[in-house]
């Protein structure tokens, strides 16, 4: 073998896979006995079923890059991760890794239930190849980061799952690795701790750590990765900038649905021109029993959401989320507040869209978030818009040209409230303009809030904010990949405003 | 901590044996951790704790002595020490080899999630058994003194006997562990064989009771020599004869070389199998 291998690969490429194939041999009939095996050997009947989990995958990930691997179950994502983690040796092909690899696969897998937290720190660190001296030096930091306090001297079997995950994360990441492998572990403990983990990961990335994330959640991949690969049945279908890969993935997986064609074209003027108003392209969100689930390309820069709502007669609407992206940056919800002046409770209709923060800290204090609202009484909305209970109303939110555009909320084609974006809503991170979402207009289970002073708190609505519990009725949910103009909104309002939409 | 950067290339193949041994040395801390885990978890929940390791040989001795001295009436002086010296060596050997197989199979969940040099598992299993052997030597030597066996300078060679036996156990353990990864019923089969093997080894009886024309057969058994290397210094109070040393060392070396070669040549496959 030539010795120039090390030199032959760009020194900036940290993970290098060349035509990597992995074959599992599954015996056609289970052969576990020696006798059976010997008989089969003699009869030359040792039949195996070959299963290729990876079929010639090539990829290169550079230093400091966050690279995502996406694909459905059984596509070979986990196998790929195991190959990079050196758990599986490739049946064919070549794997080159530069530097220390820290796997965040199933945190706490190496923990022993009977041993104390402290003993497990030593054991797990040794599993990661650290020497005893290294561990002793890192010990205070590991314990401190994991926040398990006096439990450190109790057996792991007395720990909660969250504590185990925290300790596992702390041990695995107390030294900055060169390569960090992440397998759906972004839900470490509570939301606050999850954020702490993410911060550590980002700070490592700034210092040059390469992060490989495997996930079936498109929003995870979209939020964190710069480049991605889409795996399908062990083959690499697409590799490149994350937005492009996710788009290809979605287009192939939802052929039946109307493709959000506009978002694929250069966005902007062409989509916004009034000439387009004749045939607006949108993504209809169909109701499935009690939910309005949707997967589609969601345009972060400019877009619109519209729906028809029917308020219940003679009672206020209970809090509910009408529309909600997975990352909580785009929400339309109805909340309740108590007015000191009127000594009465009111409903508020709130639209939130835009902002440039990562998924975990979207809601950074009420004043800092791009949100507009309208107060609802039983018969009207704030700037004097009459509402008739028991009849359908059109609610529309649009967002355009972030960070230079505005967020607008319309009721029955009338502008209720608007907000011009400004620098407050950006923390300077560049996020992809396309976001893959699973919209959840049915439930909203809470999120992380960053207060003005930087402290964090987890906010959970009193209920899951499900539409079905709220008394509100919904139909005709549409997602547009561009900001609708007022004329277009009015047109939609009049289209079927006269007749009650059929469900 | 800016040391030289680690570099891994799946296409760069030196000898798997050298690669694995080097990886084992880098992970020496893990071997220590595994050994201490196995000792700690063994004693953690039992109230008598480490006392059991001390008590076990004494109880074994009592049972064996009572059963065999009344049953067979071998005319052996200090029969308890005779049995115990051989039995301690045997117990280490059988525990070490079966633990090596069992631990590897049980650790499947671990090395399917995280990279660990595979040699760590059998080496740690032997290591843990070795510690237990050292602990059980204490009651053995006490019993020897108590029953009137006089300690002699020959005892000083005992560490060398232990090293040779451990090397043999490791070598054979590696071979058996490789087999255990591929065949699920290897362990129970081996445990049956162990029982047979024990009675084929002069542990509770002297080799002299075997008909002279059959004794050669019993001398093919490697354990015969290892038991001798234990029994000579402890029971007989003499240095083992050079033939025993030579043959014992030969078996140990051969087992180690063959075992390590076979085991390491399959390391890339284990995560697929277990």
XYZ file of C-alpha atoms in Angstrom:
777
model
C 0.000 0.000 0.000
C 1.375 3.412 -0.852
C 2.191 5.627 2.049
C 1.101 8.808 0.360
C -2.524 8.253 1.360
C -2.497 10.882 3.983
C -1.157 13.445 1.562
C -3.392 12.455 -1.327
C -6.506 13.842 0.367
C -7.047 17.543 0.852
C -5.926 18.221 4.442
C -9.066 20.249 4.984
C -11.288 17.245 4.326
C -11.932 15.687 7.695
C -14.405 12.968 6.759
C -13.712 11.267 3.466
C -15.863 8.421 2.155
C -15.139 6.839 -1.172
C -17.523 4.330 -2.671
C -18.380 2.957 0.767
C -20.547 -0.124 0.763
C -21.748 -2.092 3.763
C -23.144 -5.565 3.498
C -25.002 -7.405 6.190
C -25.218 -11.129 5.721
C -28.410 -12.478 7.068
C -28.595 -16.266 7.158
C -31.601 -17.410 5.207
C -32.469 -19.795 7.973
C -31.029 -19.093 11.360
C -27.905 -21.165 11.899
C -26.794 -20.914 15.463
C -25.530 -24.357 16.271
C -22.102 -25.674 15.490
C -23.535 -28.987 14.424
C -25.982 -27.322 12.125
C -23.243 -25.134 10.750
C -20.990 -28.111 10.116
C -23.742 -29.994 8.343
C -24.573 -27.021 6.178
C -20.905 -26.473 5.421
C -20.579 -30.027 4.235
C -23.701 -29.805 2.172
C -22.598 -26.398 0.871
C -25.992 -25.117 1.848
C -24.827 -22.181 3.861
C -27.183 -19.748 2.224
C -26.965 -16.101 3.091
C -29.198 -13.273 2.188
C -27.049 -10.312 1.327
C -28.374 -6.994 2.434
C -26.512 -3.935 1.264
C -27.195 -1.152 3.756
C -24.908 1.199 1.849
C -24.215 0.829 -1.838
C -21.224 2.905 -2.763
C -21.574 6.198 -0.947
C -18.993 8.926 -1.438
C -18.803 12.189 0.437
C -16.325 14.695 1.752
C -16.881 16.892 4.757
C -14.541 19.751 5.500
C -13.193 21.084 8.749
C -15.745 23.123 10.690
C -18.630 22.135 8.474
C -22.047 21.017 9.746
C -23.150 18.263 7.444
C -26.540 16.588 7.535
C -27.650 13.206 6.351
C -31.328 12.859 5.663
C -33.437 9.942 4.549
C -36.345 7.803 5.591
C -36.083 4.870 7.956
C -33.938 2.120 6.540
C -32.199 4.401 4.086
C -28.792 3.660 5.582
C -28.352 6.781 7.704
C -27.443 4.952 10.867
C -25.167 2.583 9.022
C -23.353 5.549 7.545
C -22.914 7.017 10.997
C -21.577 3.713 12.277
C -19.058 3.568 9.475
C -17.813 7.048 10.333
C -17.800 6.122 14.024
C -15.577 3.142 13.046
C -18.087 0.764 14.558
C -18.636 -0.926 11.220
C -15.782 -1.606 8.878
C -16.859 -0.967 5.281
C -17.330 -4.077 3.195
C -16.018 -2.120 0.256
C -14.655 1.345 -0.271
C -12.564 3.610 1.833
C -13.098 5.745 4.923
C -10.597 8.364 6.017
C -11.005 10.347 9.216
C -8.797 13.092 10.526
C -8.778 13.656 14.237
C -10.634 12.580 17.309
C -14.172 11.358 16.788
C -16.777 11.831 19.528
C -19.977 9.904 18.955
C -23.186 11.256 20.435
C -25.048 8.096 19.550
C -27.451 6.943 22.200
C -26.047 8.896 25.072
C -25.095 6.849 28.044
C -24.925 3.600 26.113
C -21.758 2.695 27.976
C -23.141 3.413 31.403
C -23.412 0.661 33.928
C -26.560 0.770 36.027
C -24.954 -0.389 39.265
C -22.034 2.018 39.191
C -22.221 5.552 40.532
C -22.215 8.588 38.298
C -18.600 9.233 39.184
C -17.517 5.680 38.401
C -19.416 5.863 35.149
C -17.602 9.049 34.192
C -14.320 7.190 34.487
C -15.667 4.205 32.596
C -17.261 6.203 29.802
C -14.236 8.429 29.385
C -12.074 5.359 29.032
C -14.479 4.093 26.377
C -13.764 7.275 24.483
C -10.075 6.518 24.697
C -9.097 8.998 27.372
C -6.355 8.332 29.872
C -6.957 8.429 33.580
C -4.938 11.612 33.976
C -7.055 13.343 31.332
C -10.253 12.267 33.060
C -9.060 13.499 36.428
C -8.334 16.888 34.944
C -11.738 17.080 33.247
C -13.736 15.691 36.143
C -14.915 18.956 37.768
C -16.023 20.329 34.429
C -17.905 17.173 33.467
C -19.811 17.095 36.753
C -20.480 20.811 36.613
C -21.836 20.756 33.065
C -24.082 17.742 33.656
C -25.790 19.469 36.619
C -26.491 16.341 38.578
C -25.242 17.610 41.918
C -25.077 15.127 44.777
C -26.399 12.347 42.602
C -22.869 11.963 41.314
C -22.238 9.426 44.076
C -25.442 7.463 43.526
C -25.817 4.529 41.158
C -26.959 5.397 37.643
C -30.046 3.220 38.113
C -31.415 5.931 40.424
C -31.080 8.592 37.710
C -33.852 9.934 35.537
C -33.475 9.537 31.786
C -32.747 13.224 31.508
C -29.914 12.975 34.009
C -28.390 10.023 32.185
C -28.536 11.912 28.906
C -27.013 14.995 30.491
C -24.160 13.058 31.987
C -23.633 11.219 28.710
C -23.493 14.430 26.743
C -21.190 16.039 29.247
C -18.721 13.160 29.193
C -18.787 12.840 25.423
C -18.189 16.512 24.746
C -15.989 17.739 27.586
C -13.040 17.810 25.227
C -13.502 19.478 21.880
C -13.472 16.659 19.348
C -12.418 17.104 15.747
C -15.473 15.252 14.537
C -18.788 15.152 16.361
C -21.364 12.575 15.312
C -24.939 13.429 16.217
C -27.822 11.012 15.912
C -31.103 12.651 16.798
C -29.851 13.599 20.208
C -30.836 17.214 20.160
C -33.454 16.485 22.776
C -31.121 16.141 25.722
C -33.123 16.600 28.874
C -35.174 19.747 29.184
C -35.241 22.631 26.768
C -32.826 24.723 28.745
C -30.223 21.992 28.828
C -30.794 21.255 25.158
C -29.879 24.841 24.465
C -26.758 24.549 26.561
C -25.754 21.507 24.524
C -26.360 23.317 21.269
C -24.280 26.244 22.437
C -21.417 23.945 23.229
C -21.734 22.325 19.827
C -21.745 25.673 18.061
C -18.788 26.951 19.990
C -16.866 23.787 19.069
C -17.851 24.264 15.481
C -16.480 27.810 15.587
C -13.227 26.341 16.785
C -13.079 23.942 13.869
C -15.068 20.872 14.895
C -16.832 19.127 12.069
C -20.367 18.020 12.906
C -22.173 15.201 11.164
C -25.896 15.089 11.942
C -28.159 12.244 10.979
C -31.864 12.850 11.290
C -35.159 12.065 9.711
C -36.430 15.484 10.739
C -35.991 17.893 7.893
C -36.287 20.892 10.141
C -33.395 19.646 12.263
C -31.198 19.215 9.220
C -32.334 22.491 7.727
C -31.753 24.452 10.885
C -28.300 23.191 11.638
C -26.588 22.144 8.447
C -24.915 23.963 5.648
C -24.625 21.005 3.343
C -26.480 17.733 3.349
C -26.805 14.383 1.701
C -30.010 12.555 0.968
C -29.775 8.810 1.296
C -32.291 6.458 -0.209
C -32.002 2.692 0.081
C -28.299 2.933 0.701
C -27.580 5.218 -2.190
C -26.738 8.865 -2.213
C -29.483 10.557 -4.176
C -28.351 14.110 -3.733
C -25.541 15.975 -2.066
C -25.054 19.721 -1.827
C -26.397 22.868 -0.154
C -29.011 21.910 2.408
C -31.918 23.811 0.823
C -31.406 22.124 -2.506
C -31.085 18.629 -1.037
C -34.150 19.009 1.132
C -36.135 20.336 -1.755
C -35.237 17.371 -3.915
C -36.053 15.045 -1.059
C -39.452 16.581 -0.496
C -40.319 16.747 -4.146
C -39.631 13.079 -4.545
C -41.415 12.030 -1.385
C -44.571 14.027 -2.058
C -45.069 13.633 -5.782
C -48.798 13.489 -5.332
C -49.069 16.866 -3.661
C -49.009 20.013 -5.756
C -45.335 20.909 -5.810
C -44.587 24.345 -4.462
C -43.281 25.316 -7.839
C -42.797 28.967 -7.095
C -40.318 28.408 -4.397
C -38.081 26.580 -6.808
C -37.938 29.544 -9.152
C -36.011 32.674 -8.373
C -38.175 34.258 -5.775
C -39.082 37.882 -5.611
C -40.517 40.282 -8.121
C -41.879 37.731 -10.523
C -43.853 36.003 -7.819
C -45.147 39.212 -6.366
C -46.244 40.983 -9.508
C -49.925 41.624 -9.806
C -49.914 39.799 -13.134
C -49.532 36.614 -11.116
C -52.681 37.222 -9.158
C -54.860 35.442 -11.659
C -53.419 32.060 -10.800
C -51.952 32.080 -7.321
C -49.899 29.003 -6.579
C -50.319 27.659 -3.127
C -50.013 24.549 -1.103
C -53.335 23.365 0.230
C -53.246 21.776 3.643
C -55.798 19.004 3.856
C -57.559 17.983 7.006
C -56.910 14.491 8.242
C -59.331 13.536 11.019
C -58.495 16.222 13.543
C -55.203 17.426 12.197
C -53.957 19.564 9.412
C -50.555 18.014 8.851
C -48.417 19.238 6.060
C -44.982 18.742 4.683
C -43.717 21.132 2.127
C -41.212 23.731 1.283
C -41.780 26.676 3.456
C -40.411 29.993 2.323
C -38.740 31.813 5.172
C -38.043 35.015 3.288
C -41.465 35.705 1.898
C -44.676 33.822 2.075
C -48.280 33.844 3.142
C -50.619 31.708 5.109
C -54.369 31.964 4.846
C -57.219 30.059 6.411
C -60.906 30.410 7.010
C -62.034 30.479 10.621
C -65.432 30.170 12.219
C -65.746 31.520 15.763
C -68.188 29.778 18.078
C -71.390 31.583 18.969
C -71.649 33.011 22.488
C -68.331 31.956 23.854
C -64.749 32.942 23.645
C -62.296 30.779 21.753
C -59.970 28.740 23.897
C -56.238 29.247 23.228
C -55.129 27.447 20.115
C -52.441 27.386 17.486
C -53.910 27.739 14.030
C -50.665 27.403 12.199
C -47.292 26.488 13.581
C -44.006 25.520 11.956
C -41.808 22.991 13.642
C -39.245 25.566 14.622
C -41.748 28.004 16.210
C -40.638 30.907 14.086
C -43.872 31.123 12.128
C -47.022 30.917 14.153
C -50.609 32.077 14.001
C -52.369 31.572 17.278
C -55.230 32.703 19.427
C -54.407 33.550 22.995
C -56.279 35.058 25.909
C -55.391 38.090 27.954
C -56.997 39.953 30.788
C -57.504 43.680 30.302
C -57.016 45.717 33.478
C -58.967 48.648 32.049
C -61.982 46.742 30.920
C -61.756 44.207 33.715
C -62.488 41.573 31.142
C -60.811 38.738 29.313
C -60.213 39.055 25.606
C -58.995 36.816 22.861
C -56.044 37.937 20.815
C -55.172 36.751 17.365
C -51.403 36.796 17.022
C -49.231 36.331 13.971
C -45.554 35.750 14.326
C -43.217 35.399 11.400
C -39.572 35.967 10.648
C -36.688 36.481 12.949
C -33.334 35.046 12.312
C -32.680 32.923 15.312
C -32.053 29.265 15.650
C -34.931 27.002 16.466
C -34.244 26.903 20.169
C -34.402 30.588 20.815
C -37.015 31.912 18.476
C -39.127 33.577 21.098
C -36.626 35.926 22.598
C -38.760 38.129 24.747
C -42.088 39.558 23.772
C -40.775 42.903 22.563
C -38.002 41.356 20.553
C -40.083 39.057 18.488
C -41.681 39.986 15.200
C -45.312 39.593 16.194
C -48.472 41.454 15.361
C -51.827 41.042 17.054
C -55.447 41.944 16.970
C -57.799 41.878 19.919
C -60.966 39.916 19.330
C -64.241 40.451 21.085
C -67.186 38.272 20.322
C -68.311 40.566 17.535
C -65.312 42.473 16.261
C -61.563 42.600 15.735
C -59.490 45.585 16.844
C -59.515 48.151 14.123
C -63.258 47.901 13.858
C -63.672 44.824 11.753
C -67.037 43.208 12.319
C -66.984 39.483 12.975
C -70.120 37.409 12.951
C -69.930 34.340 15.144
C -70.917 31.217 13.295
C -69.772 32.578 9.950
C -66.572 32.019 8.051
C -63.837 34.656 8.214
C -60.630 34.802 6.248
C -57.404 35.300 8.165
C -54.218 35.914 6.239
C -50.672 36.554 7.337
C -47.896 37.585 4.985
C -44.203 38.109 5.456
C -41.987 39.632 2.866
C -38.389 40.311 2.164
C -36.999 39.702 5.575
C -34.989 41.540 6.897
C -36.188 44.496 4.887
C -39.865 43.701 4.525
C -42.837 43.537 6.825
C -45.184 41.192 8.577
C -48.894 41.792 7.980
C -52.051 40.338 9.415
C -55.385 40.583 7.562
C -58.919 39.717 8.609
C -61.490 39.386 5.872
C -59.125 41.141 3.464
C -58.635 44.149 5.745
C -55.200 44.928 7.148
C -55.367 44.517 10.902
C -51.805 45.157 11.893
C -48.338 45.286 10.423
C -44.735 45.403 11.511
C -41.628 46.439 9.629
C -38.692 44.172 10.223
C -35.533 45.671 11.603
C -32.203 44.549 12.928
C -33.619 43.668 16.339
C -34.992 40.500 14.866
C -31.698 39.267 13.572
C -28.765 37.938 15.493
C -26.604 38.030 12.429
C -26.763 34.348 11.652
C -27.387 33.481 8.088
C -30.176 31.007 7.801
C -31.219 29.275 4.625
C -34.141 30.937 2.906
C -35.972 27.669 2.493
C -37.197 25.774 5.471
C -38.673 22.349 5.404
C -41.574 22.041 7.737
C -44.133 19.798 9.120
C -46.801 22.286 10.006
C -48.798 21.565 13.059
C -51.909 23.638 12.962
C -53.427 21.343 15.509
C -51.239 21.462 18.552
C -48.525 23.515 20.099
C -46.683 22.068 23.023
C -44.435 24.860 24.058
C -41.085 26.335 23.364
C -38.074 27.989 24.828
C -38.182 31.656 25.629
C -35.194 33.891 26.017
C -35.940 36.892 28.195
C -34.519 40.320 27.542
C -31.879 39.793 30.221
C -30.674 36.647 28.494
C -32.171 34.216 30.975
C -34.097 31.290 29.601
C -37.430 29.843 30.485
C -39.521 27.117 29.051
C -42.994 28.169 28.081
C -45.772 25.686 27.822
C -49.300 26.717 27.032
C -51.880 25.615 29.568
C -53.307 23.203 27.052
C -51.765 21.776 23.920
C -53.581 24.587 22.125
C -55.356 22.188 19.888
C -57.801 23.636 17.453
C -60.265 20.832 18.064
C -60.588 21.746 21.750
C -60.852 25.453 21.160
C -64.289 25.772 19.640
C -62.744 27.254 16.526
C -63.425 25.715 13.149
C -60.904 25.793 10.328
C -60.973 25.134 6.618
C -59.245 26.046 3.392
C -55.726 26.274 4.770
C -53.279 27.567 2.197
C -49.573 28.158 2.216
C -48.160 30.469 -0.442
C -44.488 30.693 -1.287
C -44.697 34.471 -1.712
C -46.291 37.422 0.021
C -49.815 38.015 -1.206
C -50.805 41.532 -2.139
C -53.904 43.146 -0.745
C -55.744 42.662 -4.037
C -54.900 38.983 -4.054
C -56.122 38.601 -0.506
C -59.386 40.355 -1.308
C -59.765 38.149 -4.335
C -59.381 35.048 -2.180
C -61.849 36.510 0.290
C -64.459 37.097 -2.374
C -63.779 33.845 -4.245
C -65.633 31.699 -1.830
C -66.574 34.254 0.743
C -70.140 34.311 -0.497
C -70.719 30.610 -0.200
C -69.791 28.651 2.830
C -66.808 26.465 1.950
C -67.554 22.811 1.918
C -65.407 20.633 4.112
C -3.528 19.381 24.098
C -2.354 19.940 20.555
C -0.744 16.593 20.020
C -0.336 15.077 16.607
C -3.635 14.571 14.881
C -5.171 11.135 14.861
C -5.585 9.719 11.413
C -7.634 6.741 10.349
C -7.724 5.218 6.908
C -9.740 2.062 6.399
C -7.712 1.277 3.294
C -4.398 1.347 5.084
C -3.777 -2.182 6.193
C -0.843 -3.153 8.165
C -1.126 -6.319 10.144
C -4.436 -6.479 12.003
C -2.530 -8.005 14.906
C -0.183 -5.018 15.186
C -3.024 -2.533 14.697
C -5.110 -4.123 17.415
C -2.254 -4.445 19.865
C -1.362 -0.795 19.372
C -4.995 0.197 19.859
C -5.114 -1.949 22.982
C -2.147 -0.076 24.420
C -3.802 3.266 23.675
C -6.915 2.047 25.465
C -5.087 0.607 28.485
C -7.185 2.815 30.738
C -10.294 1.083 29.440
C -8.873 -2.316 30.373
C -8.324 -1.027 33.899
C -11.859 0.367 33.962
C -13.397 -2.872 32.734
C -11.503 -4.893 35.305
C -12.533 -2.583 38.115
C -16.119 -2.511 36.850
C -16.283 -6.257 36.823
C -14.888 -6.471 40.358
C -17.045 -3.655 41.673
C -20.304 -4.886 40.214
C -19.553 -8.374 41.390
C -19.363 -7.294 44.991
C -21.459 -4.173 45.053
C -24.770 -5.661 46.076
C -23.662 -8.621 48.140
C -23.203 -7.832 51.789
C -20.193 -10.042 52.282
C -18.490 -8.456 49.303
C -14.891 -9.363 48.735
C -15.101 -11.840 51.615
C -16.718 -14.222 49.161
C -13.589 -14.414 47.083
C -11.665 -15.284 50.214
C -14.292 -17.674 51.467
C -14.881 -19.472 48.191
C -11.604 -21.450 48.125
C -12.023 -22.447 51.741
C -15.515 -23.780 51.135
C -14.439 -25.502 47.922
C -11.588 -27.076 49.783
C -13.894 -28.297 52.514
C -16.277 -29.876 50.034
C -13.621 -31.468 47.872
C -11.579 -32.646 50.819
C -14.526 -34.169 52.581
C -15.902 -35.823 49.464
C -12.742 -37.156 47.934
C -10.677 -38.039 50.944
C -13.500 -40.115 52.378
C -14.500 -41.517 49.010
C -11.225 -42.431 47.378
C -8.840 -42.490 50.258
C -5.795 -41.454 48.234
C -2.963 -41.677 50.576
C -1.885 -38.088 50.139
C -0.386 -35.991 52.843
C -2.027 -32.558 53.296
C -4.687 -33.572 50.812
C -6.553 -30.280 51.272
C -3.584 -28.267 50.068
C -2.962 -30.761 47.289
C -6.453 -30.253 45.937
C -6.568 -26.550 46.542
C -3.273 -25.735 44.837
C -4.400 -27.474 41.677
C -7.967 -26.323 41.942
C -7.056 -22.652 42.308
C -5.101 -22.784 39.067
C -7.938 -24.630 37.387
C -10.574 -22.274 38.649
C -8.691 -19.309 37.270
C -8.285 -20.988 33.917
C -11.909 -22.020 33.543
C -13.273 -18.693 34.814
C -10.957 -16.646 32.629
C -11.704 -18.504 29.412
C -15.469 -18.649 29.838
C -15.619 -15.020 31.031
C -13.684 -14.014 27.949
C -16.288 -15.635 25.718
C -19.261 -14.377 27.686
C -18.062 -10.804 28.126
C -17.402 -10.384 24.427
C -20.867 -11.564 23.445
C -22.494 -9.467 26.178
C -20.551 -6.390 25.106
C -22.062 -6.513 21.644
C -24.373 -3.663 22.485
C -21.382 -1.556 23.332
C -19.099 -2.092 20.372
C -22.031 -1.797 18.005
C -22.454 1.759 19.200
C -18.983 2.996 19.807
C -15.538 2.119 18.521
C -13.493 0.117 20.994
C -10.440 -2.022 20.194
C -11.836 -5.535 20.426
C -8.818 -6.955 22.236
C -9.838 -4.877 25.241
C -12.715 -7.226 26.093
C -10.881 -10.577 26.408
C -7.830 -8.940 27.978
C -10.037 -7.295 30.599
C -11.859 -10.581 31.266
C -8.554 -12.338 31.898
C -7.433 -9.386 34.008
C -10.460 -9.577 36.272
C -10.014 -13.319 36.716
C -6.359 -12.721 37.482
C -7.245 -10.372 40.331
C -9.596 -12.988 41.724
C -6.804 -15.549 41.482
C -4.462 -13.299 43.451
C -7.110 -12.792 46.127
C -7.780 -16.514 46.396
C -4.069 -17.203 46.851
C -4.269 -15.578 50.264
C -6.571 -18.188 51.864
C -4.711 -20.916 49.967
C -1.363 -19.943 51.463
C -2.958 -19.490 54.881
C -4.470 -22.950 54.741
C -1.139 -24.355 53.628
C 0.642 -22.868 56.610
C -2.207 -23.777 58.938
C -2.257 -27.431 57.906
C 1.474 -27.722 58.276
C 2.833 -27.348 54.741
C 6.086 -25.521 55.141
C 6.624 -22.534 52.816
C 9.917 -22.733 50.922
C 11.826 -20.335 48.638
C 10.238 -22.205 45.742
C 7.177 -20.008 46.309
C 9.112 -17.181 44.675
C 8.597 -18.740 41.244
C 4.819 -18.620 41.630
C 4.478 -15.266 39.790
C 6.111 -16.832 36.750
C 3.712 -19.778 36.921
C 0.831 -17.346 37.056
C 2.116 -15.375 34.067
C 2.436 -18.517 31.958
C -1.010 -19.777 32.903
C -2.543 -16.355 32.251
C -0.895 -16.213 28.845
C -2.236 -19.649 28.006
C -5.717 -18.720 29.241
C -5.640 -15.514 27.205
C -4.520 -17.300 24.045
C -7.120 -20.014 24.331
C -9.675 -17.461 25.456
C -9.109 -15.426 22.285
C -9.601 -18.496 20.155
C -12.770 -19.498 21.976
C -14.075 -15.942 21.949
C -13.719 -15.766 18.182
C -15.725 -18.983 17.958
C -18.304 -17.717 20.443
C -18.966 -14.658 18.293
C -19.877 -16.878 15.365
C -21.678 -19.686 17.167
C -24.182 -18.829 19.829
C -24.020 -22.214 21.561
C -20.251 -22.244 21.885
C -20.351 -21.156 25.520
C -22.633 -23.906 26.883
C -20.741 -26.507 24.881
C -17.473 -25.247 26.289
C -18.832 -25.371 29.833
C -19.620 -29.059 29.424
C -16.170 -29.635 27.996
C -14.670 -27.818 30.974
C -16.181 -30.314 33.403
C -14.737 -33.150 31.394
C -11.416 -31.387 31.152
C -11.259 -30.877 34.889
C -11.582 -34.570 35.576
C -9.017 -35.301 32.900
C -6.545 -33.126 34.774
C -4.867 -34.481 37.914
C -6.402 -31.991 40.299
C -8.233 -34.085 42.833
C -6.232 -37.219 42.173
C -2.528 -37.847 41.634
C -1.427 -38.873 38.157
C 0.085 -41.987 39.700
C -3.353 -43.599 39.982
C -3.566 -43.650 36.188
C -2.318 -46.898 34.668
C 1.265 -46.262 33.451
C 0.414 -47.228 29.863
C -2.212 -44.461 29.755
C -0.281 -41.733 31.507
C 1.116 -40.357 28.233
C -2.422 -39.471 27.267
C -2.850 -37.371 30.376
C 0.450 -35.667 29.701
C -0.868 -34.323 26.403
C -3.111 -32.064 28.435
C -1.550 -28.586 28.740
C -3.288 -28.068 32.061
C -1.291 -30.952 33.503
C 1.835 -28.813 33.247
C 0.236 -25.634 34.496
C -1.194 -27.430 37.512
C 2.249 -28.821 38.113
C 3.759 -25.313 37.958
C 1.376 -24.302 40.721
C 1.501 -27.370 42.839
C 5.265 -27.809 42.955
C 6.044 -24.541 44.722
C 2.939 -24.442 46.921
C 2.387 -28.061 47.889
C 5.656 -29.858 47.284
C 7.783 -26.865 48.211
C 10.155 -27.537 45.309
C 11.007 -25.731 42.099
C 9.082 -27.211 39.184
C 11.232 -29.381 36.929
C 12.513 -27.733 33.749
C 10.364 -29.926 31.482
C 7.235 -28.467 33.041
C 8.540 -24.946 32.523
C 9.497 -25.618 28.927
C 6.303 -27.338 27.902
C 4.139 -24.851 29.812
C 5.879 -21.902 28.186
C 5.569 -23.580 24.801
C 1.835 -24.076 25.185
C 1.389 -20.527 26.469
C 3.318 -18.996 23.597
C 1.602 -21.108 20.952
C -1.869 -20.378 22.345
C -1.130 -16.677 22.566
C 0.216 -16.397 19.013
C -2.521 -18.484 17.426
C -5.289 -16.990 19.550
C -4.276 -13.383 18.986
C -3.777 -13.903 15.259
C -7.129 -15.584 14.768
C -8.970 -13.126 17.001
C -7.536 -9.987 15.456
C -7.973 -11.176 11.899
C -11.724 -11.100 12.494
C -12.056 -7.858 14.461
C -13.640 -5.947 11.582
C -16.403 -8.489 11.479
C -17.514 -8.652 15.121
C -19.889 -5.711 15.045
C -21.740 -7.434 12.222
C -22.006 -10.727 14.064
C -22.815 -10.266 17.688
